[in-house]
mmCIF file of C-alpha atoms and ligand atoms in Angstrom:
data_model
loop_
_atom_site.group_PDB
_atom_site.id
_atom_site.type_symbol
_atom_site.label_atom_id
_atom_site.label_comp_id
_atom_site.label_asym_id
_atom_site.label_seq_id
_atom_site.Cartn_x
_atom_site.Cartn_y
_atom_site.Cartn_z
ATOM 1 C CA MET A 1263 92.732 136.472 118.364
ATOM 2 C CA TYR A 1264 96.444 135.614 117.967
ATOM 3 C CA ASP A 1265 97.746 133.600 120.909
ATOM 4 C CA GLU A 1266 101.102 135.084 121.922
ATOM 5 C CA THR A 1267 102.167 131.734 123.398
ATOM 6 C CA LEU A 1268 102.262 130.191 119.906
ATOM 7 C CA PRO A 1269 104.178 128.544 118.202
ATOM 8 C CA THR A 1270 104.649 125.554 120.473
ATOM 9 C CA VAL A 1271 106.460 122.266 119.942
ATOM 10 C CA GLU A 1272 105.675 119.312 122.180
ATOM 11 C CA GLN A 1273 107.546 116.001 122.134
ATOM 12 C CA LEU A 1274 105.380 112.987 122.891
ATOM 13 C CA GLU A 1275 105.199 109.240 122.405
ATOM 14 C CA VAL A 1276 102.449 107.744 120.280
ATOM 15 C CA ASP A 1277 102.537 104.028 121.106
ATOM 16 C CA GLU A 1278 106.119 103.007 120.171
ATOM 17 C CA LEU A 1279 107.041 106.128 118.216
ATOM 18 C CA VAL A 1280 108.711 109.370 119.280
ATOM 19 C CA CYS A 1281 106.687 112.240 117.825
ATOM 20 C CA TRP A 1282 106.482 116.009 117.827
ATOM 21 C CA ARG A 1283 103.267 118.023 117.782
ATOM 22 C CA VAL A 1284 103.724 121.536 116.398
ATOM 23 C CA HIS A 1285 101.119 124.234 116.958
ATOM 24 C CA THR A 1286 101.347 127.618 115.194
ATOM 25 C CA ARG A 1287 98.793 130.339 114.659
ATOM 26 C CA HIS A 1288 98.046 128.812 111.258
ATOM 27 C CA ALA A 1289 97.929 125.058 111.791
ATOM 28 C CA GLU A 1290 98.789 121.967 113.769
ATOM 29 C CA MET A 1291 101.171 119.253 112.573
ATOM 30 C CA LEU A 1292 102.199 115.885 114.007
ATOM 31 C CA MET A 1293 105.318 114.045 112.853
ATOM 32 C CA THR A 1294 107.436 111.127 113.977
ATOM 33 C CA GLN A 1295 111.187 110.561 114.208
ATOM 34 C CA GLN A 1296 110.728 107.254 112.407
ATOM 35 C CA GLY A 1297 111.185 108.030 108.739
ATOM 36 C CA ALA A 1298 111.027 111.773 109.542
ATOM 37 C CA GLN A 1299 107.411 111.197 108.548
ATOM 38 C CA ILE A 1300 104.788 113.874 108.781
ATOM 39 C CA LEU A 1301 101.655 112.146 110.133
ATOM 40 C CA SER A 1302 99.073 114.909 110.026
ATOM 41 C CA TYR A 1303 98.696 118.551 109.042
ATOM 42 C CA GLN A 1304 95.534 120.560 109.683
ATOM 43 C CA PRO A 1305 95.117 124.328 109.256
ATOM 44 C CA HIS A 1306 92.982 125.756 112.079
ATOM 45 C CA GLY A 1307 89.266 125.796 111.266
ATOM 46 C CA GLU A 1308 89.706 123.501 108.261
ATOM 47 C CA GLU A 1309 89.460 119.834 107.424
ATOM 48 C CA PRO A 1310 92.838 118.026 107.628
ATOM 49 C CA VAL A 1311 95.021 118.572 104.553
ATOM 50 C CA ILE A 1312 97.246 115.551 105.122
ATOM 51 C CA TRP A 1313 95.341 112.252 105.564
ATOM 52 C CA LEU A 1314 96.204 109.722 108.280
ATOM 53 C CA SER A 1315 94.618 106.274 108.426
ATOM 54 C CA GLY A 1316 92.156 105.718 111.252
ATOM 55 C CA GLN A 1317 93.814 102.291 111.530
ATOM 56 C CA ALA A 1318 97.383 103.648 111.605
ATOM 57 C CA ALA A 1319 99.829 101.573 113.678
ATOM 58 C CA TYR A 1320 102.616 103.417 115.515
ATOM 59 C CA GLN A 1321 105.131 100.573 115.804
ATOM 60 C CA LYS A 1322 108.918 100.514 115.517
ATOM 61 C CA GLY A 1323 110.062 99.335 112.126
ATOM 62 C CA LYS A 1324 106.624 99.626 110.504
ATOM 63 C CA ALA A 1325 105.719 102.521 108.181
ATOM 64 C CA VAL A 1326 102.654 104.429 109.380
ATOM 65 C CA ARG A 1327 99.840 104.474 106.776
ATOM 66 C CA GLY A 1328 99.244 108.044 105.726
ATOM 67 C CA GLY A 1329 101.014 111.356 106.187
ATOM 68 C CA VAL A 1330 104.070 111.933 104.000
ATOM 69 C CA PRO A 1331 106.351 108.861 103.953
ATOM 70 C CA VAL A 1332 109.812 109.460 102.430
ATOM 71 C CA CYS A 1333 110.586 106.928 99.698
ATOM 72 C CA TRP A 1334 114.388 106.767 99.200
ATOM 73 C CA PRO A 1335 116.884 105.629 97.773
ATOM 74 C CA TRP A 1336 114.342 104.069 95.446
ATOM 75 C CA PHE A 1337 110.630 104.545 94.789
ATOM 76 C CA GLY A 1338 108.200 101.649 94.493
ATOM 77 C CA ASP A 1339 109.468 98.220 93.410
ATOM 78 C CA LEU A 1340 113.251 98.418 92.905
ATOM 79 C CA ARG A 1341 112.937 96.019 89.962
ATOM 80 C CA ARG A 1342 110.730 98.543 88.147
ATOM 81 C CA ASN A 1343 113.357 101.266 88.496
ATOM 82 C CA PRO A 1344 115.889 102.365 85.876
ATOM 83 C CA ALA A 1345 118.950 100.079 85.710
ATOM 84 C CA GLU A 1346 121.181 102.792 87.215
ATOM 85 C CA VAL A 1347 119.040 102.854 90.377
ATOM 86 C CA GLN A 1348 118.869 99.072 90.553
ATOM 87 C CA GLY A 1349 122.659 98.894 90.186
ATOM 88 C CA MET A 1350 123.125 100.840 93.420
ATOM 89 C CA HIS A 1351 121.638 97.940 95.405
ATOM 90 C CA GLN A 1352 124.286 95.303 96.062
ATOM 91 C CA GLY A 1353 123.194 91.980 97.456
ATOM 92 C CA GLY A 1354 120.702 91.043 100.129
ATOM 93 C CA PRO A 1355 116.947 90.922 99.870
ATOM 94 C CA ILE A 1356 115.122 93.798 98.271
ATOM 95 C CA SER A 1357 113.218 95.380 101.111
ATOM 96 C CA PRO A 1358 109.499 96.140 100.729
ATOM 97 C CA ALA A 1359 108.686 98.831 98.201
ATOM 98 C CA HIS A 1360 109.746 102.447 98.612
ATOM 99 C CA GLY A 1361 113.327 102.086 99.756
ATOM 100 C CA LEU A 1362 115.041 101.824 103.114
ATOM 101 C CA VAL A 1363 114.390 104.934 105.227
ATOM 102 C CA ARG A 1364 110.672 104.980 106.067
ATOM 103 C CA GLU A 1365 111.141 102.588 108.976
ATOM 104 C CA ARG A 1366 114.341 103.978 110.486
ATOM 105 C CA ASP A 1367 114.752 106.721 113.086
ATOM 106 C CA TRP A 1368 116.290 109.823 111.587
ATOM 107 C CA THR A 1369 118.394 112.210 113.668
ATOM 108 C CA LEU A 1370 116.705 115.420 114.810
ATOM 109 C CA LEU A 1371 119.118 118.221 113.834
ATOM 110 C CA GLY A 1372 117.056 121.019 115.321
ATOM 111 C CA ILE A 1373 113.748 122.717 115.991
ATOM 112 C CA ASP A 1374 113.645 126.494 115.473
ATOM 113 C CA SER A 1375 110.891 129.053 115.535
ATOM 114 C CA GLU A 1376 111.120 131.694 112.815
ATOM 115 C CA GLY A 1377 108.645 134.329 114.014
ATOM 116 C CA PRO A 1378 105.210 132.633 113.820
ATOM 117 C CA ALA A 1379 106.708 129.736 111.846
ATOM 118 C CA VAL A 1380 108.493 126.585 113.047
ATOM 119 C CA ARG A 1381 111.218 124.643 111.234
ATOM 120 C CA LEU A 1382 112.242 121.085 112.088
ATOM 121 C CA GLU A 1383 115.263 119.443 110.480
ATOM 122 C CA PHE A 1384 116.017 115.726 110.342
ATOM 123 C CA ALA A 1385 118.936 113.864 108.791
ATOM 124 C CA LEU A 1386 120.131 110.374 108.012
ATOM 125 C CA ASP A 1387 123.853 109.913 107.328
ATOM 126 C CA THR A 1388 124.363 106.587 105.571
ATOM 127 C CA ALA A 1389 128.109 106.677 106.240
ATOM 128 C CA SER A 1390 127.501 106.407 109.983
ATOM 129 C CA GLU A 1391 124.206 104.521 109.673
ATOM 130 C CA PRO A 1392 124.658 102.118 106.732
ATOM 131 C CA LEU A 1393 121.599 100.879 104.824
ATOM 132 C CA PRO A 1394 121.528 97.116 104.191
ATOM 133 C CA GLY A 1395 122.451 96.262 100.623
ATOM 134 C CA TRP A 1396 123.014 99.922 99.732
ATOM 135 C CA PRO A 1397 126.691 100.653 100.538
ATOM 136 C CA HIS A 1398 126.908 104.340 99.531
ATOM 137 C CA ASP A 1399 127.801 107.405 101.621
ATOM 138 C CA THR A 1400 125.127 110.113 101.506
ATOM 139 C CA GLU A 1401 123.680 112.795 103.742
ATOM 140 C CA LEU A 1402 119.899 112.744 103.489
ATOM 141 C CA LYS A 1403 118.023 115.670 105.062
ATOM 142 C CA LEU A 1404 114.397 116.677 105.431
ATOM 143 C CA SER A 1405 113.629 120.242 106.436
ATOM 144 C CA ILE A 1406 110.012 120.977 107.384
ATOM 145 C CA LEU A 1407 108.736 124.555 107.650
ATOM 146 C CA LEU A 1408 105.271 125.156 109.081
ATOM 147 C CA ASP A 1409 103.902 128.659 108.463
ATOM 148 C CA GLU A 1410 100.965 129.731 106.259
ATOM 149 C CA ARG A 1411 101.746 126.627 104.257
ATOM 150 C CA LEU A 1412 103.682 123.422 104.869
ATOM 151 C CA GLN A 1413 107.041 123.235 103.112
ATOM 152 C CA LEU A 1414 109.162 120.085 102.827
ATOM 153 C CA THR A 1415 112.703 120.175 101.460
ATOM 154 C CA LEU A 1416 114.300 116.779 100.834
ATOM 155 C CA SER A 1417 117.997 117.054 100.051
ATOM 156 C CA THR A 1418 120.585 114.427 99.211
ATOM 157 C CA ARG A 1419 124.347 115.057 99.233
ATOM 158 C CA ASN A 1420 126.679 112.461 97.757
ATOM 159 C CA THR A 1421 129.464 112.265 100.365
ATOM 160 C CA GLY A 1422 131.059 109.256 98.689
ATOM 161 C CA ASP A 1423 133.573 109.086 95.870
ATOM 162 C CA SER A 1424 131.440 107.522 93.141
ATOM 163 C CA PRO A 1425 128.363 108.719 91.226
ATOM 164 C CA LEU A 1426 124.918 107.837 92.601
ATOM 165 C CA ALA A 1427 121.555 107.154 90.921
ATOM 166 C CA ILE A 1428 118.527 107.516 93.220
ATOM 167 C CA SER A 1429 114.775 107.548 92.762
ATOM 168 C CA GLN A 1430 112.654 109.142 95.488
ATOM 169 C CA ALA A 1431 109.245 110.473 96.401
ATOM 170 C CA LEU A 1432 107.455 112.411 99.103
ATOM 171 C CA HIS A 1433 104.521 109.984 99.227
ATOM 172 C CA SER A 1434 101.926 112.541 100.322
ATOM 173 C CA TYR A 1435 98.464 111.298 101.349
ATOM 174 C CA PHE A 1436 95.908 114.119 101.017
ATOM 175 C CA ALA A 1437 92.529 114.269 102.788
ATOM 176 C CA ILE A 1438 89.595 114.914 100.442
ATOM 177 C CA SER A 1439 85.797 114.934 100.690
ATOM 178 C CA ASP A 1440 85.232 112.085 98.189
ATOM 179 C CA ILE A 1441 87.580 110.733 95.519
ATOM 180 C CA ARG A 1442 84.611 110.571 93.113
ATOM 181 C CA GLU A 1443 84.038 114.331 93.465
ATOM 182 C CA VAL A 1444 87.545 115.811 93.187
ATOM 183 C CA ASP A 1445 89.850 116.332 90.273
ATOM 184 C CA VAL A 1446 93.470 117.287 89.734
ATOM 185 C CA GLU A 1447 94.476 120.310 87.653
ATOM 186 C CA GLY A 1448 97.866 120.794 86.051
ATOM 187 C CA LEU A 1449 98.589 117.440 84.426
ATOM 188 C CA ASP A 1450 96.929 118.135 81.069
ATOM 189 C CA GLY A 1451 99.245 117.014 78.262
ATOM 190 C CA CYS A 1452 101.681 115.182 80.579
ATOM 191 C CA PRO A 1453 102.840 111.716 79.543
ATOM 192 C CA PHE A 1454 102.127 109.067 82.164
ATOM 193 C CA ILE A 1455 102.881 105.394 82.779
ATOM 194 C CA GLU A 1456 99.687 103.415 83.399
ATOM 195 C CA THR A 1457 101.038 100.884 85.902
ATOM 196 C CA LEU A 1458 97.712 99.047 86.019
ATOM 197 C CA GLU A 1459 97.811 98.264 82.309
ATOM 198 C CA ASP A 1460 101.265 96.839 81.607
ATOM 199 C CA TRP A 1461 103.028 100.099 82.285
ATOM 200 C CA GLN A 1462 101.865 101.501 78.953
ATOM 201 C CA LEU A 1463 102.840 105.092 78.153
ATOM 202 C CA ARG A 1464 99.834 107.396 77.703
ATOM 203 C CA LYS A 1465 99.055 111.138 77.676
ATOM 204 C CA GLN A 1466 96.787 113.008 80.086
ATOM 205 C CA GLN A 1467 93.826 114.744 78.479
ATOM 206 C CA GLY A 1468 92.466 117.598 80.596
ATOM 207 C CA ASN A 1469 92.015 117.440 84.360
ATOM 208 C CA LEU A 1470 92.373 114.075 86.113
ATOM 209 C CA ALA A 1471 89.145 112.738 87.613
ATOM 210 C CA PHE A 1472 88.705 109.393 89.392
ATOM 211 C CA SER A 1473 86.313 106.501 88.789
ATOM 212 C CA SER A 1474 88.470 103.441 89.534
ATOM 213 C CA GLU A 1475 91.818 102.343 91.011
ATOM 214 C CA THR A 1476 94.460 104.803 89.851
ATOM 215 C CA ASP A 1477 98.217 104.257 90.023
ATOM 216 C CA ARG A 1478 99.996 106.421 87.462
ATOM 217 C CA ILE A 1479 103.523 107.787 87.120
ATOM 218 C CA TYR A 1480 103.331 111.214 85.488
ATOM 219 C CA LEU A 1481 106.385 112.558 83.685
ATOM 220 C CA LYS A 1482 107.416 116.092 82.618
ATOM 221 C CA THR A 1483 105.133 117.395 85.351
ATOM 222 C CA PRO A 1484 104.669 121.152 85.958
ATOM 223 C CA SER A 1485 105.757 123.034 89.066
ATOM 224 C CA CYS A 1486 102.152 123.485 90.203
ATOM 225 C CA MET A 1487 99.390 120.883 90.624
ATOM 226 C CA THR A 1488 96.059 121.360 92.394
ATOM 227 C CA ILE A 1489 93.470 119.092 93.978
ATOM 228 C CA VAL A 1490 90.082 120.788 93.431
ATOM 229 C CA ASP A 1491 87.635 119.737 96.160
ATOM 230 C CA ARG A 1492 84.266 121.356 95.501
ATOM 231 C CA ALA A 1493 82.441 119.627 98.385
ATOM 232 C CA TRP A 1494 84.947 121.019 100.893
ATOM 233 C CA LYS A 1495 85.094 124.323 98.918
ATOM 234 C CA ARG A 1496 88.898 124.253 98.767
ATOM 235 C CA ARG A 1497 91.861 123.576 96.603
ATOM 236 C CA ILE A 1498 95.074 121.958 97.834
ATOM 237 C CA GLN A 1499 97.891 123.512 95.837
ATOM 238 C CA LEU A 1500 101.239 121.777 95.411
ATOM 239 C CA ASP A 1501 104.134 123.969 94.284
ATOM 240 C CA VAL A 1502 107.324 122.034 93.691
ATOM 241 C CA GLU A 1503 110.950 122.691 92.792
ATOM 242 C CA GLY A 1504 113.494 120.102 91.742
ATOM 243 C CA SER A 1505 110.938 117.516 90.587
ATOM 244 C CA ALA A 1506 109.489 116.781 87.139
ATOM 245 C CA SER A 1507 107.643 113.554 87.945
ATOM 246 C CA ALA A 1508 104.742 112.643 90.228
ATOM 247 C CA VAL A 1509 102.765 109.547 91.183
ATOM 248 C CA VAL A 1510 98.979 109.715 91.522
ATOM 249 C CA TRP A 1511 97.394 106.896 93.507
ATOM 250 C CA ASN A 1512 94.050 105.852 94.848
ATOM 251 C CA PRO A 1513 93.551 102.153 95.653
ATOM 252 C CA TRP A 1514 89.738 102.177 95.135
ATOM 253 C CA ILE A 1515 87.635 99.310 96.484
ATOM 254 C CA ASP A 1516 89.481 96.070 95.784
ATOM 255 C CA LYS A 1517 93.065 97.151 96.528
ATOM 256 C CA ALA A 1518 91.836 98.944 99.666
ATOM 257 C CA ARG A 1519 90.840 95.536 101.026
ATOM 258 C CA ARG A 1520 94.434 94.302 100.583
ATOM 259 C CA LEU A 1521 96.146 97.251 102.238
ATOM 260 C CA SER A 1522 97.471 97.207 105.802
ATOM 261 C CA GLN A 1523 96.273 99.854 108.268
ATOM 262 C CA PHE A 1524 93.468 100.808 105.891
ATOM 263 C CA ALA A 1525 89.709 100.685 106.558
ATOM 264 C CA GLU A 1526 87.576 99.165 103.790
ATOM 265 C CA ASP A 1527 86.007 102.542 102.899
ATOM 266 C CA ALA A 1528 89.117 104.682 103.473
ATOM 267 C CA TRP A 1529 89.758 104.878 99.722
ATOM 268 C CA GLN A 1530 86.914 107.413 99.443
ATOM 269 C CA GLY A 1531 88.600 110.078 101.556
ATOM 270 C CA MET A 1532 92.213 110.045 100.428
ATOM 271 C CA LEU A 1533 94.320 110.757 97.359
ATOM 272 C CA CYS A 1534 98.083 110.435 96.975
ATOM 273 C CA ILE A 1535 99.957 112.909 94.797
ATOM 274 C CA GLU A 1536 103.587 112.009 95.309
ATOM 275 C CA THR A 1537 106.224 114.585 94.436
ATOM 276 C CA ALA A 1538 108.989 112.486 92.909
ATOM 277 C CA ARG A 1539 112.260 111.973 91.045
ATOM 278 C CA VAL A 1540 111.518 108.730 89.176
ATOM 279 C CA MET A 1541 111.924 107.055 85.749
ATOM 280 C CA ASP A 1542 113.430 109.637 83.355
ATOM 281 C CA ASP A 1543 113.666 112.109 86.259
ATOM 282 C CA ILE A 1544 115.902 110.217 88.720
ATOM 283 C CA LEU A 1545 118.589 111.947 90.816
ATOM 284 C CA MET A 1546 122.084 111.541 89.390
ATOM 285 C CA LEU A 1547 124.660 112.841 91.901
ATOM 286 C CA LYS A 1548 128.370 113.248 91.255
ATOM 287 C CA PRO A 1549 130.681 112.914 94.292
ATOM 288 C CA GLY A 1550 130.151 115.964 96.533
ATOM 289 C CA GLU A 1551 127.001 117.063 94.680
ATOM 290 C CA GLU A 1552 123.776 117.930 96.528
ATOM 291 C CA GLN A 1553 120.284 118.154 95.043
ATOM 292 C CA CYS A 1554 117.078 119.333 96.730
ATOM 293 C CA MET A 1555 113.410 118.650 96.055
ATOM 294 C CA VAL A 1556 110.970 121.193 97.536
ATOM 295 C CA LEU A 1557 107.238 120.673 98.085
ATOM 296 C CA ASN A 1558 104.973 123.523 99.219
ATOM 297 C CA ILE A 1559 101.482 122.450 100.315
ATOM 298 C CA ALA A 1560 98.826 125.155 100.702
ATOM 299 C CA SER A 1561 95.089 124.891 101.227
ATOM 300 C CA LYS A 1562 93.071 127.727 99.653
ATOM 301 C CA PRO A 1563 89.353 128.495 99.406
ATOM 302 C CA LEU A 1564 87.758 127.639 96.039
HETATM 303 O O1 TA6 B 2085 102.723 105.207 95.238
HETATM 304 C C1 TA6 B 2085 101.813 104.256 94.806
HETATM 305 C C2 TA6 B 2085 102.179 102.934 95.425
HETATM 306 O O2 TA6 B 2085 103.358 102.423 94.891
HETATM 307 C C3 TA6 B 2085 100.984 102.001 95.217
HETATM 308 O O3 TA6 B 2085 101.228 101.076 94.210
HETATM 309 C C4 TA6 B 2085 100.792 101.393 96.607
HETATM 310 O O4 TA6 B 2085 101.585 100.251 96.754
HETATM 311 C C5 TA6 B 2085 101.228 102.555 97.484
HETATM 312 O O5 TA6 B 2085 102.379 103.067 96.842
HETATM 313 C C6 TA6 B 2085 101.403 102.228 98.936
HETATM 314 O O6 TA6 B 2085 102.571 101.535 99.141
HETATM 315 P P1 TA6 B 2085 102.900 101.051 100.663
HETATM 316 O O7 TA6 B 2085 104.171 100.288 100.547
HETATM 317 O O8 TA6 B 2085 103.031 102.296 101.495
HETATM 318 O O9 TA6 B 2085 101.702 100.246 101.087
#
């Protein structure tokens, strides 16, 4: 029975972090102001779709393990990025991987209900909140729409007077029954960089299944990818716009032991498919130009 009092948005503190819990007739979502990071997303009556570590730490200045961290203005190790992206960083230490915005509070622009749906908008203006070692004026925004599916729109506007080169990713952690039992549809024929074997360029044959640590950068990716989870009788469908690259990651046993905020067996129940603009698909923005990357996440019965 539809509850007329829905949707609801509640602001709360989880340890050191300001968060919002959103409840609609379709799902519940938790996110934090730090990094404008979604922490969890669970359609009613279903297993979670977005995975959050059982050992997650909610501390200022420390990225929470799980959810959908925003990697920007570079993805991964800056030194592994195209020269144009590296050239944007001027002086100072290179911060940990995945750029400079995961651990900063973004500004809440607004929370609006759109019928049964809820939209939250966050922004980070680097002109008024400079990023260390990255002296460029940009308006970064993340718009999150929660209705039958979860939609994230990451947009970057170059508000400076020189061209910008940026790599980025929505580093989505998905909850699955067992990494050894799922596979990913949609990548057949895509070139990929095998980062675990000297960054060799290879080509995907058929669906992607998992039997060891996986950390691949897929290129020329399609607009639709699907995690097929037979044990949980569902598929998680990712429909994207404004992205033609994606990172697929599971740490498996050994790397899991080296990860922070990560139980030794957590590798079995999670899979990252990261909607990205990396390598030959980076964002190149002329002064005044804006580009958006849209990710729609929907869970459907098999
Ligand atoms: O996206 C894959 C990856 O770059 C992996 O190599 C692993 O480092 C993962 O991101 C997690 O990175 P984090 O900095 O969040 O621990």
